[in-house]
mmCIF file of C-alpha atoms in Angstrom:
data_model
loop_
_atom_site.group_PDB
_atom_site.id
_atom_site.type_symbol
_atom_site.label_atom_id
_atom_site.label_comp_id
_atom_site.label_asym_id
_atom_site.label_seq_id
_atom_site.Cartn_x
_atom_site.Cartn_y
_atom_site.Cartn_z
ATOM 1 C CA UNK A 1 100.226 107.796 121.040
ATOM 2 C CA UNK A 2 101.594 104.603 122.616
ATOM 3 C CA UNK A 3 103.966 106.093 125.172
ATOM 4 C CA UNK A 4 107.414 106.602 123.752
ATOM 5 C CA UNK A 5 107.063 104.157 120.903
ATOM 6 C CA UNK A 6 105.499 104.742 117.452
ATOM 7 C CA UNK A 7 103.619 101.484 117.484
ATOM 8 C CA UNK A 8 101.146 99.659 119.714
ATOM 9 C CA UNK A 9 103.715 97.735 121.716
ATOM 10 C CA UNK A 10 103.074 94.787 124.011
ATOM 11 C CA UNK A 11 104.782 96.666 126.844
ATOM 12 C CA UNK A 12 102.396 99.563 126.467
ATOM 13 C CA UNK A 13 99.378 97.275 126.272
ATOM 14 C CA UNK A 14 100.405 95.379 129.432
ATOM 15 C CA UNK A 15 101.135 98.496 131.446
ATOM 16 C CA UNK A 16 97.756 99.903 130.385
ATOM 17 C CA UNK A 17 95.987 96.726 131.495
ATOM 18 C CA UNK A 18 97.900 95.793 134.669
ATOM 19 C CA UNK A 19 99.517 99.059 135.703
ATOM 20 C CA UNK A 20 103.012 97.558 135.708
ATOM 21 C CA UNK A 21 105.535 95.804 133.544
ATOM 22 C CA UNK A 22 104.813 92.133 132.975
ATOM 23 C CA UNK A 23 107.518 89.613 132.059
ATOM 24 C CA UNK A 24 107.199 86.386 130.066
ATOM 25 C CA UNK A 25 108.402 83.031 131.435
ATOM 26 C CA UNK A 26 108.681 80.446 128.669
ATOM 27 C CA UNK A 27 107.416 76.987 129.642
ATOM 28 C CA UNK A 28 107.607 73.501 128.172
ATOM 29 C CA UNK A 29 104.578 71.365 128.746
ATOM 30 C CA UNK A 30 106.199 68.271 127.227
ATOM 31 C CA UNK A 31 103.946 68.199 124.163
ATOM 32 C CA UNK A 32 105.022 67.252 120.659
ATOM 33 C CA UNK A 33 103.370 68.276 117.349
ATOM 34 C CA UNK A 34 101.136 66.548 114.778
ATOM 35 C CA UNK A 35 103.616 67.742 112.175
ATOM 36 C CA UNK A 36 106.324 65.676 113.863
ATOM 37 C CA UNK A 37 104.644 62.487 115.132
ATOM 38 C CA UNK A 38 103.147 61.467 111.784
ATOM 39 C CA UNK A 39 99.546 62.593 112.277
ATOM 40 C CA UNK A 40 100.106 65.280 109.675
ATOM 41 C CA UNK A 41 103.795 64.882 108.840
ATOM 42 C CA UNK A 42 107.303 64.305 110.107
ATOM 43 C CA UNK A 43 110.097 66.715 110.864
ATOM 44 C CA UNK A 44 107.866 69.682 111.697
ATOM 45 C CA UNK A 45 107.869 72.960 109.804
ATOM 46 C CA UNK A 46 110.945 73.372 107.723
ATOM 47 C CA UNK A 47 112.390 76.165 109.935
ATOM 48 C CA UNK A 48 111.584 74.586 113.266
ATOM 49 C CA UNK A 49 114.416 73.615 115.598
ATOM 50 C CA UNK A 50 114.693 70.438 117.550
ATOM 51 C CA UNK A 51 113.084 72.236 120.500
ATOM 52 C CA UNK A 52 109.947 73.027 118.549
ATOM 53 C CA UNK A 53 110.580 76.800 118.608
ATOM 54 C CA UNK A 54 110.951 76.528 122.369
ATOM 55 C CA UNK A 55 114.671 76.977 122.540
ATOM 56 C CA UNK A 56 114.375 79.453 125.404
ATOM 57 C CA UNK A 57 111.688 77.485 127.282
ATOM 58 C CA UNK A 58 112.097 75.523 130.505
ATOM 59 C CA UNK A 59 112.806 71.817 130.744
ATOM 60 C CA UNK A 60 109.901 69.407 130.227
ATOM 61 C CA UNK A 61 111.546 67.212 132.929
ATOM 62 C CA UNK A 62 110.399 69.772 135.523
ATOM 63 C CA UNK A 63 106.869 70.520 136.647
ATOM 64 C CA UNK A 64 105.197 73.734 135.549
ATOM 65 C CA UNK A 65 105.496 75.053 139.134
ATOM 66 C CA UNK A 66 109.259 74.359 139.084
ATOM 67 C CA UNK A 67 109.684 75.962 135.679
ATOM 68 C CA UNK A 68 107.822 79.119 136.896
ATOM 69 C CA UNK A 69 109.955 79.270 140.033
ATOM 70 C CA UNK A 70 113.123 78.936 137.961
ATOM 71 C CA UNK A 71 112.011 81.626 135.562
ATOM 72 C CA UNK A 72 111.139 83.999 138.409
ATOM 73 C CA UNK A 73 114.507 83.481 140.026
ATOM 74 C CA UNK A 74 116.357 84.292 136.770
ATOM 75 C CA UNK A 75 114.319 87.488 136.253
ATOM 76 C CA UNK A 76 114.725 88.537 139.852
ATOM 77 C CA UNK A 77 118.509 88.603 139.465
ATOM 78 C CA UNK A 78 118.116 91.283 136.793
ATOM 79 C CA UNK A 79 115.264 93.482 138.039
ATOM 80 C CA UNK A 80 112.453 93.600 140.576
ATOM 81 C CA UNK A 81 109.573 91.723 138.967
ATOM 82 C CA UNK A 82 106.110 90.980 140.344
ATOM 83 C CA UNK A 83 103.965 90.041 137.388
ATOM 84 C CA UNK A 84 104.378 87.284 134.736
ATOM 85 C CA UNK A 85 102.995 85.761 131.604
ATOM 86 C CA UNK A 86 103.061 81.943 131.811
ATOM 87 C CA UNK A 87 103.961 81.181 128.194
ATOM 88 C CA UNK A 88 103.595 77.636 126.937
ATOM 89 C CA UNK A 89 106.015 78.049 124.038
ATOM 90 C CA UNK A 90 107.547 74.714 122.982
ATOM 91 C CA UNK A 91 105.968 72.669 120.178
ATOM 92 C CA UNK A 92 102.123 72.519 119.901
ATOM 93 C CA UNK A 93 100.880 73.317 123.380
ATOM 94 C CA UNK A 94 97.333 72.088 122.944
ATOM 95 C CA UNK A 95 98.406 68.744 121.402
ATOM 96 C CA UNK A 96 97.770 66.418 124.384
ATOM 97 C CA UNK A 97 94.821 64.764 126.174
ATOM 98 C CA UNK A 98 92.412 67.230 127.644
ATOM 99 C CA UNK A 99 92.954 66.006 131.212
ATOM 100 C CA UNK A 100 96.705 66.681 130.898
ATOM 101 C CA UNK A 101 96.087 70.128 129.371
ATOM 102 C CA UNK A 102 93.740 71.008 132.207
ATOM 103 C CA UNK A 103 96.352 69.972 134.726
ATOM 104 C CA UNK A 104 99.344 71.945 133.351
ATOM 105 C CA UNK A 105 97.370 75.035 132.353
ATOM 106 C CA UNK A 106 95.687 75.174 135.741
ATOM 107 C CA UNK A 107 98.988 74.727 137.496
ATOM 108 C CA UNK A 108 100.215 77.818 135.688
ATOM 109 C CA UNK A 109 97.180 80.043 135.944
ATOM 110 C CA UNK A 110 96.638 79.614 139.708
ATOM 111 C CA UNK A 111 100.083 81.025 140.462
ATOM 112 C CA UNK A 112 99.241 84.367 142.113
ATOM 113 C CA UNK A 113 102.064 86.127 140.270
ATOM 114 C CA UNK A 114 100.817 84.985 136.853
ATOM 115 C CA UNK A 115 98.652 87.635 135.173
ATOM 116 C CA UNK A 116 98.249 85.953 131.776
ATOM 117 C CA UNK A 117 98.278 82.428 130.434
ATOM 118 C CA UNK A 118 99.712 82.365 126.883
ATOM 119 C CA UNK A 119 99.581 79.209 124.735
ATOM 120 C CA UNK A 120 101.370 78.715 121.419
ATOM 121 C CA UNK A 121 99.666 76.235 119.177
ATOM 122 C CA UNK A 122 98.419 75.335 115.759
ATOM 123 C CA UNK A 123 94.957 76.347 114.456
ATOM 124 C CA UNK A 124 94.295 72.680 113.562
ATOM 125 C CA UNK A 125 94.797 71.617 117.248
ATOM 126 C CA UNK A 126 91.803 73.411 118.746
ATOM 127 C CA UNK A 127 88.983 70.941 118.958
ATOM 128 C CA UNK A 128 85.823 71.590 120.881
ATOM 129 C CA UNK A 129 87.162 70.156 124.208
ATOM 130 C CA UNK A 130 90.253 72.383 124.027
ATOM 131 C CA UNK A 131 88.190 75.472 123.150
ATOM 132 C CA UNK A 132 85.882 74.736 126.088
ATOM 133 C CA UNK A 133 88.865 74.416 128.455
ATOM 134 C CA UNK A 134 90.383 77.666 127.178
ATOM 135 C CA UNK A 135 87.059 79.411 127.675
ATOM 136 C CA UNK A 136 86.903 78.153 131.272
ATOM 137 C CA UNK A 137 90.441 79.303 132.020
ATOM 138 C CA UNK A 138 89.725 82.677 130.452
ATOM 139 C CA UNK A 139 87.141 83.277 133.197
ATOM 140 C CA UNK A 140 89.951 83.012 135.743
ATOM 141 C CA UNK A 141 92.622 85.146 134.075
ATOM 142 C CA UNK A 142 93.231 86.322 130.485
ATOM 143 C CA UNK A 143 94.173 83.583 128.099
ATOM 144 C CA UNK A 144 96.133 84.335 124.964
ATOM 145 C CA UNK A 145 96.317 81.854 122.061
ATOM 146 C CA UNK A 146 99.237 82.232 119.677
ATOM 147 C CA UNK A 147 98.745 80.769 116.187
ATOM 148 C CA UNK A 148 101.664 80.044 113.870
ATOM 149 C CA UNK A 149 100.329 81.270 110.536
ATOM 150 C CA UNK A 150 103.639 82.682 109.079
ATOM 151 C CA UNK A 151 102.061 83.500 105.652
ATOM 152 C CA UNK A 152 98.750 83.538 103.819
ATOM 153 C CA UNK A 153 100.304 82.301 100.574
ATOM 154 C CA UNK A 154 99.639 78.649 99.710
ATOM 155 C CA UNK A 155 102.927 78.117 97.835
ATOM 156 C CA UNK A 156 104.950 79.391 100.815
ATOM 157 C CA UNK A 157 102.843 77.363 103.258
ATOM 158 C CA UNK A 158 103.525 74.193 101.244
ATOM 159 C CA UNK A 159 107.262 74.962 101.138
ATOM 160 C CA UNK A 160 107.596 75.464 104.893
ATOM 161 C CA UNK A 161 105.380 72.381 105.476
ATOM 162 C CA UNK A 162 102.862 74.238 107.600
ATOM 163 C CA UNK A 163 100.389 71.434 107.167
ATOM 164 C CA UNK A 164 97.037 73.256 107.066
ATOM 165 C CA UNK A 165 95.136 75.535 104.602
ATOM 166 C CA UNK A 166 94.299 79.140 105.313
ATOM 167 C CA UNK A 167 90.578 78.371 105.987
ATOM 168 C CA UNK A 168 91.611 76.338 109.050
ATOM 169 C CA UNK A 169 93.300 79.395 110.500
ATOM 170 C CA UNK A 170 90.170 81.506 109.710
ATOM 171 C CA UNK A 171 87.920 78.992 111.527
ATOM 172 C CA UNK A 172 90.245 78.904 114.523
ATOM 173 C CA UNK A 173 90.240 82.679 114.882
ATOM 174 C CA UNK A 174 86.444 82.731 114.621
ATOM 175 C CA UNK A 175 86.017 80.067 117.296
ATOM 176 C CA UNK A 176 88.552 81.664 119.624
ATOM 177 C CA UNK A 177 87.049 85.134 119.307
ATOM 178 C CA UNK A 178 83.528 83.760 119.755
ATOM 179 C CA UNK A 179 84.772 82.827 123.258
ATOM 180 C CA UNK A 180 86.433 86.246 123.837
ATOM 181 C CA UNK A 181 89.941 84.726 123.828
ATOM 182 C CA UNK A 182 92.903 86.902 122.802
ATOM 183 C CA UNK A 183 94.396 85.830 119.466
ATOM 184 C CA UNK A 184 98.021 86.505 118.478
ATOM 185 C CA UNK A 185 99.425 85.561 115.119
ATOM 186 C CA UNK A 186 102.999 84.703 114.128
ATOM 187 C CA UNK A 187 104.212 86.032 110.752
ATOM 188 C CA UNK A 188 107.629 85.294 109.231
ATOM 189 C CA UNK A 189 109.082 87.905 106.884
ATOM 190 C CA UNK A 190 111.423 87.041 103.957
ATOM 191 C CA UNK A 191 110.327 83.443 103.510
ATOM 192 C CA UNK A 192 112.057 81.999 100.429
ATOM 193 C CA UNK A 193 110.359 83.193 97.269
ATOM 194 C CA UNK A 194 108.169 85.805 98.942
ATOM 195 C CA UNK A 195 108.213 89.322 97.547
ATOM 196 C CA UNK A 196 107.541 92.624 99.290
ATOM 197 C CA UNK A 197 104.010 92.616 97.847
ATOM 198 C CA UNK A 198 103.342 89.147 99.135
ATOM 199 C CA UNK A 199 104.430 90.044 102.684
ATOM 200 C CA UNK A 200 102.228 93.144 102.645
ATOM 201 C CA UNK A 201 99.292 91.011 101.415
ATOM 202 C CA UNK A 202 99.718 88.858 104.560
ATOM 203 C CA UNK A 203 99.561 92.023 106.684
ATOM 204 C CA UNK A 204 96.477 93.274 104.833
ATOM 205 C CA UNK A 205 94.704 89.934 105.290
ATOM 206 C CA UNK A 206 95.363 90.004 109.046
ATOM 207 C CA UNK A 207 94.066 93.563 109.204
ATOM 208 C CA UNK A 208 90.716 92.248 108.212
ATOM 209 C CA UNK A 209 90.891 89.206 110.509
ATOM 210 C CA UNK A 210 89.616 89.536 114.037
ATOM 211 C CA UNK A 211 93.068 89.185 115.708
ATOM 212 C CA UNK A 212 94.370 91.090 118.720
ATOM 213 C CA UNK A 213 98.145 90.792 118.350
ATOM 214 C CA UNK A 214 100.946 89.923 115.986
ATOM 215 C CA UNK A 215 104.540 88.729 116.161
ATOM 216 C CA UNK A 216 106.656 89.806 113.249
ATOM 217 C CA UNK A 217 109.985 88.098 112.743
ATOM 218 C CA UNK A 218 112.646 87.704 110.079
ATOM 219 C CA UNK A 219 113.203 84.126 108.930
ATOM 220 C CA UNK A 220 116.034 82.565 110.939
ATOM 221 C CA UNK A 221 118.101 79.709 109.467
ATOM 222 C CA UNK A 222 119.127 77.443 112.361
ATOM 223 C CA UNK A 223 121.483 74.521 112.465
ATOM 224 C CA UNK A 224 119.799 71.133 112.533
ATOM 225 C CA UNK A 225 116.716 72.244 110.561
ATOM 226 C CA UNK A 226 115.646 71.129 107.126
ATOM 227 C CA UNK A 227 115.660 74.803 106.171
ATOM 228 C CA UNK A 228 119.415 74.897 106.855
ATOM 229 C CA UNK A 229 119.891 72.003 104.457
ATOM 230 C CA UNK A 230 117.851 73.801 101.777
ATOM 231 C CA UNK A 231 119.801 77.025 102.331
ATOM 232 C CA UNK A 232 123.157 75.239 101.915
ATOM 233 C CA UNK A 233 121.897 73.591 98.733
ATOM 234 C CA UNK A 234 120.828 76.949 97.388
ATOM 235 C CA UNK A 235 124.367 78.247 97.928
ATOM 236 C CA UNK A 236 126.353 75.304 96.599
ATOM 237 C CA UNK A 237 124.258 72.955 94.494
ATOM 238 C CA UNK A 238 123.910 74.022 90.792
ATOM 239 C CA UNK A 239 120.915 71.631 90.553
ATOM 240 C CA UNK A 240 118.949 73.400 93.314
ATOM 241 C CA UNK A 241 115.470 74.190 92.012
ATOM 242 C CA UNK A 242 113.719 75.457 95.181
ATOM 243 C CA UNK A 243 112.557 78.998 95.878
ATOM 244 C CA UNK A 244 115.264 81.695 95.998
ATOM 245 C CA UNK A 245 116.629 82.580 99.392
ATOM 246 C CA UNK A 246 117.170 86.245 100.091
ATOM 247 C CA UNK A 247 118.819 87.106 103.389
ATOM 248 C CA UNK A 248 118.382 90.853 103.951
ATOM 249 C CA UNK A 249 120.815 93.033 105.850
ATOM 250 C CA UNK A 250 119.516 94.957 108.847
ATOM 251 C CA UNK A 251 118.755 98.072 106.807
ATOM 252 C CA UNK A 252 116.630 96.217 104.328
ATOM 253 C CA UNK A 253 114.801 94.342 107.050
ATOM 254 C CA UNK A 254 114.091 97.579 108.893
ATOM 255 C CA UNK A 255 112.681 99.236 105.791
ATOM 256 C CA UNK A 256 110.359 96.303 105.043
ATOM 257 C CA UNK A 257 109.389 95.790 108.669
ATOM 258 C CA UNK A 258 108.441 99.387 109.177
ATOM 259 C CA UNK A 259 106.435 99.320 105.997
ATOM 260 C CA UNK A 260 104.461 96.387 107.427
ATOM 261 C CA UNK A 261 103.960 98.318 110.695
ATOM 262 C CA UNK A 262 102.665 101.342 108.760
ATOM 263 C CA UNK A 263 100.109 99.152 106.990
ATOM 264 C CA UNK A 264 99.027 97.447 110.205
ATOM 265 C CA UNK A 265 95.707 98.314 111.859
ATOM 266 C CA UNK A 266 96.493 100.483 114.918
ATOM 267 C CA UNK A 267 94.456 98.355 117.351
ATOM 268 C CA UNK A 268 96.601 95.277 116.772
ATOM 269 C CA UNK A 269 99.219 94.967 119.538
ATOM 270 C CA UNK A 270 102.710 94.233 118.241
ATOM 271 C CA UNK A 271 104.316 91.541 120.421
ATOM 272 C CA UNK A 272 107.545 91.272 118.390
ATOM 273 C CA UNK A 273 109.390 93.243 115.758
ATOM 274 C CA UNK A 274 112.446 90.978 115.461
ATOM 275 C CA UNK A 275 113.764 87.812 116.950
ATOM 276 C CA UNK A 276 116.990 86.367 118.270
ATOM 277 C CA UNK A 277 117.581 82.705 117.607
ATOM 278 C CA UNK A 278 120.030 80.795 119.807
ATOM 279 C CA UNK A 279 123.483 82.096 118.900
ATOM 280 C CA UNK A 280 124.981 78.610 118.849
ATOM 281 C CA UNK A 281 122.407 77.496 116.242
ATOM 282 C CA UNK A 282 122.045 80.669 114.140
ATOM 283 C CA UNK A 283 123.407 80.326 110.590
ATOM 284 C CA UNK A 284 121.805 83.422 109.073
ATOM 285 C CA UNK A 285 121.231 86.325 109.359
ATOM 286 C CA UNK A 286 123.921 86.708 112.003
ATOM 287 C CA UNK A 287 123.159 90.367 112.654
ATOM 288 C CA UNK A 288 119.830 89.374 114.323
ATOM 289 C CA UNK A 289 121.873 88.137 117.311
ATOM 290 C CA UNK A 290 122.206 91.738 118.488
ATOM 291 C CA UNK A 291 118.461 92.052 119.218
ATOM 292 C CA UNK A 292 118.676 95.192 121.399
ATOM 293 C CA UNK A 293 120.751 96.965 118.737
ATOM 294 C CA UNK A 294 118.267 96.067 116.037
ATOM 295 C CA UNK A 295 115.330 97.287 118.136
ATOM 296 C CA UNK A 296 117.085 100.629 118.744
ATOM 297 C CA UNK A 297 117.716 100.975 115.009
ATOM 298 C CA UNK A 298 114.015 100.272 114.264
ATOM 299 C CA UNK A 299 112.883 102.858 116.807
ATOM 300 C CA UNK A 300 115.345 105.451 115.427
ATOM 301 C CA UNK A 301 114.378 104.782 111.828
ATOM 302 C CA UNK A 302 110.695 105.269 112.616
ATOM 303 C CA UNK A 303 111.322 108.512 114.471
ATOM 304 C CA UNK A 304 113.703 109.923 111.884
ATOM 305 C CA UNK A 305 111.204 109.220 109.045
ATOM 306 C CA UNK A 306 108.056 110.099 111.019
ATOM 307 C CA UNK A 307 106.643 106.587 110.678
ATOM 308 C CA UNK A 308 104.053 105.006 112.933
ATOM 309 C CA UNK A 309 101.693 102.038 113.062
ATOM 310 C CA UNK A 310 98.660 102.561 110.837
ATOM 311 C CA UNK A 311 100.115 105.431 108.881
ATOM 312 C CA UNK A 312 99.329 103.574 105.653
ATOM 313 C CA UNK A 313 96.237 101.727 106.957
ATOM 314 C CA UNK A 314 92.980 102.882 105.371
ATOM 315 C CA UNK A 315 90.509 100.323 106.659
#
């Protein structure tokens, strides 16, 4: 159905589109976030590291051209690579003056080896000037816009300090798709207080949203985050009154994840099934550090139980 995998993988989609494997280079454009500089809030989302979820991105002290060259050199040491995704990963990558965004995005997209420009941002940071710029760039090469939704549930969104209501996400998706931009959505599974039913409700909502791709990830608790402080309180403070933390083992995560995949509309490309936070920062769950092992377990579980994307999707 999708090559050797039982889901619509990013690897399959890229090979179908470009005829070869395409590798991501994570970039840092030097932006910050309205949830950190006081425009919306301070401290960012509760789970966000000091690098603004760009722990594996390049250094903002270097130009985009330098970061791309560095990323290519690292990949070249491992395998022959000819095609790349220029991925602006750190912080909110549309949160800057439009002239600056035009400069750094253009610097990335004109690289002849870059096949796709991917931009991670917030749905409340896509004003008309930014949308117009993304539309222009999309005429040169494909532009992907990644939106950090995480959950559709208001109580969870408040707890993680997301900083915008669901209707802002809906508007952003509508405006991006009106310009034929590719939309990818980040979802975090096992947020504190969320049940199996709540997580599946997020998947069902996205099935009926006009999105193209999804990144599914287990909640990581990283050192230096406010989430880590909350987690330690939940373990040791009898007065803790926040939502209950539940850290699943690999087996439980795989069961829930594959249930989500079965409910997911088959056309949606799955960009991620698990994540691997920096090992020096990861507090829990520690088993996620062995990402390749976890992915192999997911693939085996789906094959052994005859599971596949869309098996439980009924439109």
